[in-house]
mmCIF file of C-alpha atoms in Angstrom:
data_model
loop_
_atom_site.group_PDB
_atom_site.id
_atom_site.type_symbol
_atom_site.label_atom_id
_atom_site.label_comp_id
_atom_site.label_asym_id
_atom_site.label_seq_id
_atom_site.Cartn_x
_atom_site.Cartn_y
_atom_site.Cartn_z
ATOM 1 C CA MET F 920 0.000 0.000 0.000
ATOM 2 C CA ALA F 921 1.602 3.243 -1.192
ATOM 3 C CA GLY F 922 0.780 6.450 0.645
ATOM 4 C CA TYR F 923 1.362 8.609 -2.439
ATOM 5 C CA GLY F 924 0.496 7.209 -5.837
ATOM 6 C CA LYS F 925 -2.127 4.956 -7.415
ATOM 7 C CA VAL F 926 -0.291 1.649 -7.436
ATOM 8 C CA ALA F 927 -0.620 -1.788 -5.826
ATOM 9 C CA THR F 928 -3.589 -2.040 -3.444
ATOM 10 C CA ALA F 929 -4.607 1.584 -4.058
ATOM 11 C CA ALA F 930 -5.044 0.796 -7.759
ATOM 12 C CA MET F 931 -6.641 -2.638 -7.410
ATOM 13 C CA LEU F 932 -9.263 -2.017 -4.716
ATOM 14 C CA PRO F 933 -11.314 0.582 -6.632
ATOM 15 C CA ILE F 934 -11.369 -1.551 -9.791
ATOM 16 C CA LEU F 935 -12.395 -4.816 -8.150
ATOM 17 C CA SER F 936 -14.997 -3.049 -6.008
ATOM 18 C CA TYR F 937 -16.422 -1.282 -9.072
ATOM 19 C CA MET F 938 -16.662 -4.661 -10.793
ATOM 20 C CA GLY F 939 -19.012 -5.734 -8.006
ATOM 21 C CA LEU F 940 -16.664 -7.929 -5.989
ATOM 22 C CA PRO F 941 -16.394 -7.704 -2.179
ATOM 23 C CA VAL F 942 -12.708 -6.994 -1.590
ATOM 24 C CA TYR F 943 -10.566 -7.270 1.535
ATOM 25 C CA ASN F 944 -6.895 -6.426 1.903
ATOM 26 C CA LEU F 945 -3.760 -7.339 3.788
ATOM 27 C CA PRO F 946 -0.819 -4.984 3.082
ATOM 28 C CA THR F 947 2.493 -6.797 2.735
ATOM 29 C CA ALA F 948 4.318 -3.477 3.049
ATOM 30 C CA LEU F 949 3.553 0.181 3.652
ATOM 31 C CA VAL F 950 5.454 2.456 1.271
ATOM 32 C CA SER F 951 5.674 6.246 1.468
ATOM 33 C CA ASN F 952 5.238 6.732 -2.294
ATOM 34 C CA THR F 953 5.721 4.999 -5.636
ATOM 35 C CA LEU F 954 9.269 3.747 -6.090
ATOM 36 C CA ASP F 955 9.649 5.725 -9.331
ATOM 37 C CA TYR F 956 10.471 8.879 -7.354
ATOM 38 C CA GLY F 957 13.787 7.235 -6.414
ATOM 39 C CA LYS F 958 13.480 7.937 -2.685
ATOM 40 C CA PHE F 959 11.008 6.208 -0.389
ATOM 41 C CA ASN F 960 10.416 4.768 3.060
ATOM 42 C CA ILE F 961 9.099 1.219 3.389
ATOM 43 C CA LEU F 962 7.736 -0.783 6.321
ATOM 44 C CA ASP F 963 7.689 -4.589 6.096
ATOM 45 C CA THR F 964 4.400 -5.732 7.706
ATOM 46 C CA THR F 965 5.350 -9.385 8.249
ATOM 47 C CA ASP F 966 5.010 -9.145 12.047
ATOM 48 C CA TYR F 967 1.510 -7.719 11.585
ATOM 49 C CA ILE F 968 0.571 -10.509 9.139
ATOM 50 C CA THR F 969 1.639 -13.212 11.610
ATOM 51 C CA GLY F 970 -1.004 -11.822 13.978
ATOM 52 C CA VAL F 971 -3.704 -11.490 11.311
ATOM 53 C CA PHE F 972 -3.899 -15.060 10.009
ATOM 54 C CA PRO F 973 -4.686 -16.664 13.415
ATOM 55 C CA VAL F 974 -7.488 -14.128 13.964
ATOM 56 C CA TRP F 975 -8.936 -14.762 10.499
ATOM 57 C CA LYS F 976 -8.831 -18.517 11.089
ATOM 58 C CA GLU F 977 -10.498 -18.188 14.498
ATOM 59 C CA LEU F 978 -13.260 -16.052 12.983
ATOM 60 C CA GLY F 979 -13.730 -18.525 10.131
ATOM 61 C CA PHE F 980 -13.021 -16.097 7.306
ATOM 62 C CA SER F 981 -12.690 -17.650 3.856
ATOM 63 C CA PHE F 982 -12.214 -16.245 0.362
ATOM 64 C CA ASP F 983 -13.168 -17.218 -3.182
ATOM 65 C CA ALA F 984 -9.784 -15.963 -4.362
ATOM 66 C CA ILE F 985 -6.534 -14.471 -3.123
ATOM 67 C CA ALA F 986 -4.437 -12.185 -5.317
ATOM 68 C CA THR F 987 -0.888 -11.559 -4.124
ATOM 69 C CA GLY F 988 1.534 -8.899 -5.292
ATOM 70 C CA PHE F 989 4.665 -7.426 -3.716
ATOM 71 C CA ILE F 990 6.263 -9.711 -1.129
ATOM 72 C CA ALA F 991 8.590 -7.916 1.264
ATOM 73 C CA SER F 992 10.876 -10.729 2.458
ATOM 74 C CA GLU F 993 11.618 -14.448 2.321
ATOM 75 C CA ARG F 994 10.096 -14.838 5.781
ATOM 76 C CA GLN F 995 6.915 -13.170 4.584
ATOM 77 C CA ALA F 996 6.828 -15.346 1.470
ATOM 78 C CA GLY F 997 6.913 -18.472 3.627
ATOM 79 C CA ILE F 998 4.056 -17.264 5.831
ATOM 80 C CA VAL F 999 1.858 -16.028 2.980
ATOM 81 C CA SER F 1000 2.472 -19.039 0.714
ATOM 82 C CA LYS F 1001 1.591 -21.412 3.571
ATOM 83 C CA TYR F 1002 -1.674 -19.551 4.146
ATOM 84 C CA CYS F 1003 -2.444 -19.593 0.410
ATOM 85 C CA LEU F 1004 -1.791 -23.342 0.284
ATOM 86 C CA GLU F 1005 -4.164 -23.919 3.201
ATOM 87 C CA GLN F 1006 -6.859 -21.777 1.564
ATOM 88 C CA ALA F 1007 -6.370 -23.460 -1.828
ATOM 89 C CA ALA F 1008 -7.086 -26.815 -0.173
ATOM 90 C CA GLN F 1009 -10.486 -25.369 0.767
ATOM 91 C CA GLY F 1010 -11.248 -24.254 -2.793
ATOM 92 C CA THR F 1011 -9.713 -20.765 -2.916
ATOM 93 C CA THR F 1012 -8.180 -19.729 -6.253
ATOM 94 C CA ILE F 1013 -4.679 -18.252 -5.895
ATOM 95 C CA PHE F 1014 -3.469 -15.519 -8.270
ATOM 96 C CA VAL F 1015 0.200 -14.504 -7.994
ATOM 97 C CA ASP F 1016 1.680 -11.369 -9.559
ATOM 98 C CA PRO F 1017 5.419 -11.759 -8.857
ATOM 99 C CA ILE F 1018 6.275 -8.068 -8.713
ATOM 100 C CA MET F 1019 10.049 -7.660 -8.916
ATOM 101 C CA GLY F 1020 11.225 -5.639 -11.917
ATOM 102 C CA ASP F 1021 10.905 -4.566 -15.535
ATOM 103 C CA GLU F 1022 13.012 -3.711 -18.577
ATOM 104 C CA GLY F 1023 15.672 -6.265 -17.644
ATOM 105 C CA LYS F 1024 16.328 -5.124 -14.075
ATOM 106 C CA LEU F 1025 14.882 -5.327 -10.561
ATOM 107 C CA TYR F 1026 12.870 -2.414 -9.164
ATOM 108 C CA ASN F 1027 14.366 -0.026 -6.607
ATOM 109 C CA GLY F 1028 14.450 -1.706 -3.206
ATOM 110 C CA VAL F 1029 13.929 -5.238 -4.568
ATOM 111 C CA THR F 1030 16.772 -7.576 -3.613
ATOM 112 C CA PRO F 1031 17.865 -10.849 -5.253
ATOM 113 C CA SER F 1032 16.348 -12.730 -2.299
ATOM 114 C CA ALA F 1033 12.957 -11.662 -3.681
ATOM 115 C CA ILE F 1034 13.469 -14.137 -6.522
ATOM 116 C CA ARG F 1035 13.500 -17.063 -4.092
ATOM 117 C CA SER F 1036 10.472 -15.610 -2.326
ATOM 118 C CA MET F 1037 8.485 -15.314 -5.526
ATOM 119 C CA ARG F 1038 9.330 -18.852 -6.595
ATOM 120 C CA GLU F 1039 7.793 -19.969 -3.317
ATOM 121 C CA MET F 1040 4.644 -17.974 -4.105
ATOM 122 C CA ILE F 1041 4.379 -19.265 -7.684
ATOM 123 C CA ALA F 1042 4.544 -22.826 -6.407
ATOM 124 C CA VAL F 1043 1.032 -22.399 -4.907
ATOM 125 C CA ALA F 1044 -0.490 -20.373 -7.792
ATOM 126 C CA HIS F 1045 -3.436 -21.391 -9.943
ATOM 127 C CA LEU F 1046 -2.407 -18.501 -12.205
ATOM 128 C CA THR F 1047 0.741 -16.383 -12.229
ATOM 129 C CA TYR F 1048 1.467 -13.487 -14.563
ATOM 130 C CA PRO F 1049 5.029 -12.123 -14.457
ATOM 131 C CA ASN F 1050 6.282 -9.704 -17.060
ATOM 132 C CA TYR F 1051 9.138 -10.845 -19.295
ATOM 133 C CA THR F 1052 11.826 -9.472 -16.966
ATOM 134 C CA GLU F 1053 10.345 -11.239 -13.955
ATOM 135 C CA ALA F 1054 9.903 -14.480 -15.904
ATOM 136 C CA CYS F 1055 13.618 -14.401 -16.755
ATOM 137 C CA TYR F 1056 14.660 -13.823 -13.131
ATOM 138 C CA LEU F 1057 12.320 -16.543 -11.878
ATOM 139 C CA THR F 1058 13.602 -19.149 -14.342
ATOM 140 C CA ASP F 1059 17.261 -18.034 -14.399
ATOM 141 C CA THR F 1060 16.937 -17.309 -18.119
ATOM 142 C CA ALA F 1061 18.972 -14.670 -19.964
ATOM 143 C CA TYR F 1062 16.963 -11.518 -20.709
ATOM 144 C CA LYS F 1063 16.950 -10.648 -24.423
ATOM 145 C CA PRO F 1064 16.107 -6.984 -25.125
ATOM 146 C CA GLU F 1065 15.452 -7.850 -28.766
ATOM 147 C CA GLY F 1066 12.876 -10.467 -27.749
ATOM 148 C CA VAL F 1067 12.417 -14.178 -28.287
ATOM 149 C CA SER F 1068 10.966 -16.657 -30.749
ATOM 150 C CA ARG F 1069 7.565 -18.298 -30.333
ATOM 151 C CA ASP F 1070 9.223 -21.551 -29.227
ATOM 152 C CA GLU F 1071 11.385 -19.728 -26.677
ATOM 153 C CA ALA F 1072 8.308 -17.937 -25.287
ATOM 154 C CA PHE F 1073 6.416 -21.201 -24.872
ATOM 155 C CA ALA F 1074 9.477 -22.826 -23.275
ATOM 156 C CA LEU F 1075 9.580 -19.963 -20.754
ATOM 157 C CA LEU F 1076 5.923 -20.613 -19.930
ATOM 158 C CA ASP F 1077 6.780 -24.275 -19.336
ATOM 159 C CA GLN F 1078 9.662 -23.362 -17.017
ATOM 160 C CA LEU F 1079 7.264 -21.284 -14.900
ATOM 161 C CA ARG F 1080 4.831 -24.198 -14.863
ATOM 162 C CA ASP F 1081 7.677 -26.418 -13.641
ATOM 163 C CA ILE F 1082 7.952 -24.175 -10.561
ATOM 164 C CA GLY F 1083 4.358 -25.095 -9.726
ATOM 165 C CA ALA F 1084 1.957 -22.635 -11.364
ATOM 166 C CA ARG F 1085 -0.952 -24.233 -13.218
ATOM 167 C CA SER F 1086 -1.790 -21.484 -15.720
ATOM 168 C CA VAL F 1087 0.729 -18.802 -16.715
ATOM 169 C CA LEU F 1088 0.861 -15.473 -18.541
ATOM 170 C CA ILE F 1089 3.982 -13.525 -19.471
ATOM 171 C CA THR F 1090 3.313 -9.863 -20.173
ATOM 172 C CA SER F 1091 5.393 -7.335 -22.087
ATOM 173 C CA ILE F 1092 7.312 -9.974 -24.014
ATOM 174 C CA ARG F 1093 8.484 -9.362 -27.583
ATOM 175 C CA VAL F 1094 7.842 -12.475 -29.683
ATOM 176 C CA ASP F 1095 9.143 -12.513 -33.275
ATOM 177 C CA ARG F 1096 9.607 -8.716 -33.043
ATOM 178 C CA GLN F 1097 6.000 -8.105 -31.898
ATOM 179 C CA THR F 1098 5.088 -6.987 -28.362
ATOM 180 C CA THR F 1099 2.709 -9.545 -26.888
ATOM 181 C CA VAL F 1100 1.270 -11.295 -23.890
ATOM 182 C CA VAL F 1101 1.793 -15.057 -24.099
ATOM 183 C CA GLY F 1102 -0.136 -17.563 -22.050
ATOM 184 C CA TYR F 1103 -0.851 -21.156 -21.117
ATOM 185 C CA ASN F 1104 -4.313 -22.227 -19.928
ATOM 186 C CA HIS F 1105 -4.089 -25.467 -17.957
ATOM 187 C CA HIS F 1106 -7.855 -26.025 -18.187
ATOM 188 C CA LYS F 1107 -7.601 -26.352 -21.978
ATOM 189 C CA ASN F 1108 -3.919 -27.352 -22.286
ATOM 190 C CA GLU F 1109 -3.723 -24.366 -24.643
ATOM 191 C CA TYR F 1110 -0.917 -21.938 -25.467
ATOM 192 C CA PHE F 1111 -1.773 -18.531 -26.920
ATOM 193 C CA ILE F 1112 -0.173 -15.278 -28.067
ATOM 194 C CA LEU F 1113 -1.962 -11.911 -27.896
ATOM 195 C CA PRO F 1114 -0.179 -9.070 -29.749
ATOM 196 C CA TYR F 1115 -0.537 -5.382 -28.929
ATOM 197 C CA THR F 1116 0.894 -2.019 -29.941
ATOM 198 C CA GLU F 1117 3.134 -0.529 -27.269
ATOM 199 C CA ILE F 1118 2.513 3.079 -26.181
ATOM 200 C CA PRO F 1119 5.901 4.686 -25.345
ATOM 201 C CA VAL F 1120 4.762 6.139 -22.001
ATOM 202 C CA HIS F 1121 5.609 4.745 -18.546
ATOM 203 C CA PHE F 1122 3.239 4.769 -15.580
ATOM 204 C CA PRO F 1123 3.795 2.822 -12.354
ATOM 205 C CA GLY F 1124 0.794 0.700 -11.423
ATOM 206 C CA THR F 1125 -0.323 -0.350 -14.904
ATOM 207 C CA GLY F 1126 0.531 -3.949 -14.013
ATOM 208 C CA ASP F 1127 -1.706 -3.666 -10.947
ATOM 209 C CA ILE F 1128 -4.551 -2.322 -13.096
ATOM 210 C CA PHE F 1129 -4.004 -5.220 -15.503
ATOM 211 C CA SER F 1130 -4.058 -7.653 -12.573
ATOM 212 C CA ALA F 1131 -7.295 -6.285 -11.116
ATOM 213 C CA ILE F 1132 -9.162 -6.344 -14.427
ATOM 214 C CA LEU F 1133 -7.819 -9.813 -15.237
ATOM 215 C CA VAL F 1134 -8.796 -11.256 -11.849
ATOM 216 C CA GLY F 1135 -12.175 -9.505 -11.865
ATOM 217 C CA ASN F 1136 -13.091 -10.969 -15.242
ATOM 218 C CA LEU F 1137 -11.851 -14.445 -14.346
ATOM 219 C CA LEU F 1138 -13.944 -14.444 -11.164
ATOM 220 C CA LYS F 1139 -16.973 -13.544 -13.264
ATOM 221 C CA GLY F 1140 -16.375 -16.669 -15.341
ATOM 222 C CA THR F 1141 -14.714 -15.129 -18.404
ATOM 223 C CA PRO F 1142 -12.136 -17.509 -19.982
ATOM 224 C CA LEU F 1143 -8.436 -16.761 -19.458
ATOM 225 C CA ARG F 1144 -7.621 -15.748 -23.023
ATOM 226 C CA LEU F 1145 -10.540 -13.301 -23.265
ATOM 227 C CA SER F 1146 -9.953 -11.953 -19.743
ATOM 228 C CA THR F 1147 -6.335 -11.266 -20.712
ATOM 229 C CA ARG F 1148 -7.344 -9.469 -23.908
ATOM 230 C CA ILE F 1149 -9.853 -7.313 -22.031
ATOM 231 C CA ALA F 1150 -7.257 -6.346 -19.415
ATOM 232 C CA MET F 1151 -4.700 -5.523 -22.124
ATOM 233 C CA ASP F 1152 -7.142 -3.313 -24.022
ATOM 234 C CA VAL F 1153 -8.301 -1.428 -20.920
ATOM 235 C CA VAL F 1154 -4.731 -0.721 -19.794
ATOM 236 C CA ALA F 1155 -3.826 0.557 -23.264
ATOM 237 C CA ARG F 1156 -6.868 2.836 -23.271
ATOM 238 C CA LEU F 1157 -6.048 4.233 -19.809
ATOM 239 C CA ILE F 1158 -2.423 4.892 -20.764
ATOM 240 C CA ASP F 1159 -3.561 6.706 -23.901
ATOM 241 C CA LEU F 1160 -6.063 8.820 -21.945
ATOM 242 C CA ASN F 1161 -3.391 9.839 -19.409
ATOM 243 C CA LYS F 1162 -0.291 10.080 -21.605
ATOM 244 C CA ASP F 1163 -0.104 13.888 -21.226
ATOM 245 C CA ASN F 1164 -0.215 13.859 -17.400
ATOM 246 C CA VAL F 1165 2.594 16.005 -15.985
ATOM 247 C CA ASP F 1166 3.591 13.784 -13.042
ATOM 248 C CA LYS F 1167 3.387 10.226 -14.328
ATOM 249 C CA ASN F 1168 5.154 8.876 -11.224
ATOM 250 C CA ARG F 1169 1.826 9.131 -9.380
ATOM 251 C CA GLY F 1170 0.340 6.447 -11.593
ATOM 252 C CA ILE F 1171 -3.036 6.649 -13.304
ATOM 253 C CA PRO F 1172 -5.822 8.299 -11.223
ATOM 254 C CA ILE F 1173 -7.980 5.214 -11.598
ATOM 255 C CA GLU F 1174 -11.045 6.549 -9.762
ATOM 256 C CA ASN F 1175 -11.593 8.964 -12.648
ATOM 257 C CA TYR F 1176 -11.779 6.111 -15.168
ATOM 258 C CA LEU F 1177 -13.719 3.322 -13.467
ATOM 259 C CA SER F 1178 -16.401 3.380 -16.157
ATOM 260 C CA ASP F 1179 -13.642 2.386 -18.625
ATOM 261 C CA VAL F 1180 -12.709 -0.840 -16.831
ATOM 262 C CA LEU F 1181 -15.837 -2.797 -17.792
#
């Protein structure tokens, strides 16, 4: 949860709520502002989380789905992944967005130990959706700025499945010189490639918007491939509508565009 900027939980909650889903949250970290400003203060909430799960269990809380994002430490990853595994055994769907980096490098404040943490999270995921950079870190694969072939993209999906995820997407991956999202749907044993035109503008939080729209559509029963396409198209539209914003480090002011997410 960022205090300044529409990213992470602050971006996802309005979207999922607007889509008609009851949403609850558990911050894995409190951050002063989006990391794009270069300077920030962060509080790891692992100690808080260790006190939350016993209370939730005692009260009998259960969830149709859990969507995880930034994980602050290896210790936290162990605690959260164990809880997700317990909930999955009771029928909860687990979505994992392994937030670590982009454009071939880790984000500010993200350490190499985060890679081990995210592998632990992916091992319990029904669906995970790293970007190309994160997929490379997770599978110890060389990052290729020029992109990959179709076969290499599908092999990368399989490597992520080997970690434990059932269905997988890789976003922002250039396949045969075309920017795409590639995916594998374990329900249909189907691979797919969805091309898109990249808009040369950077906003933090667009991955979180993508995640919320993707999860919201999946929970409404929309198939994975179509849910992915919808999320891609909405994110592109929101970037285009906000491309002239002066301070892009704040992220997209999502509350102003909720009617565009459906």
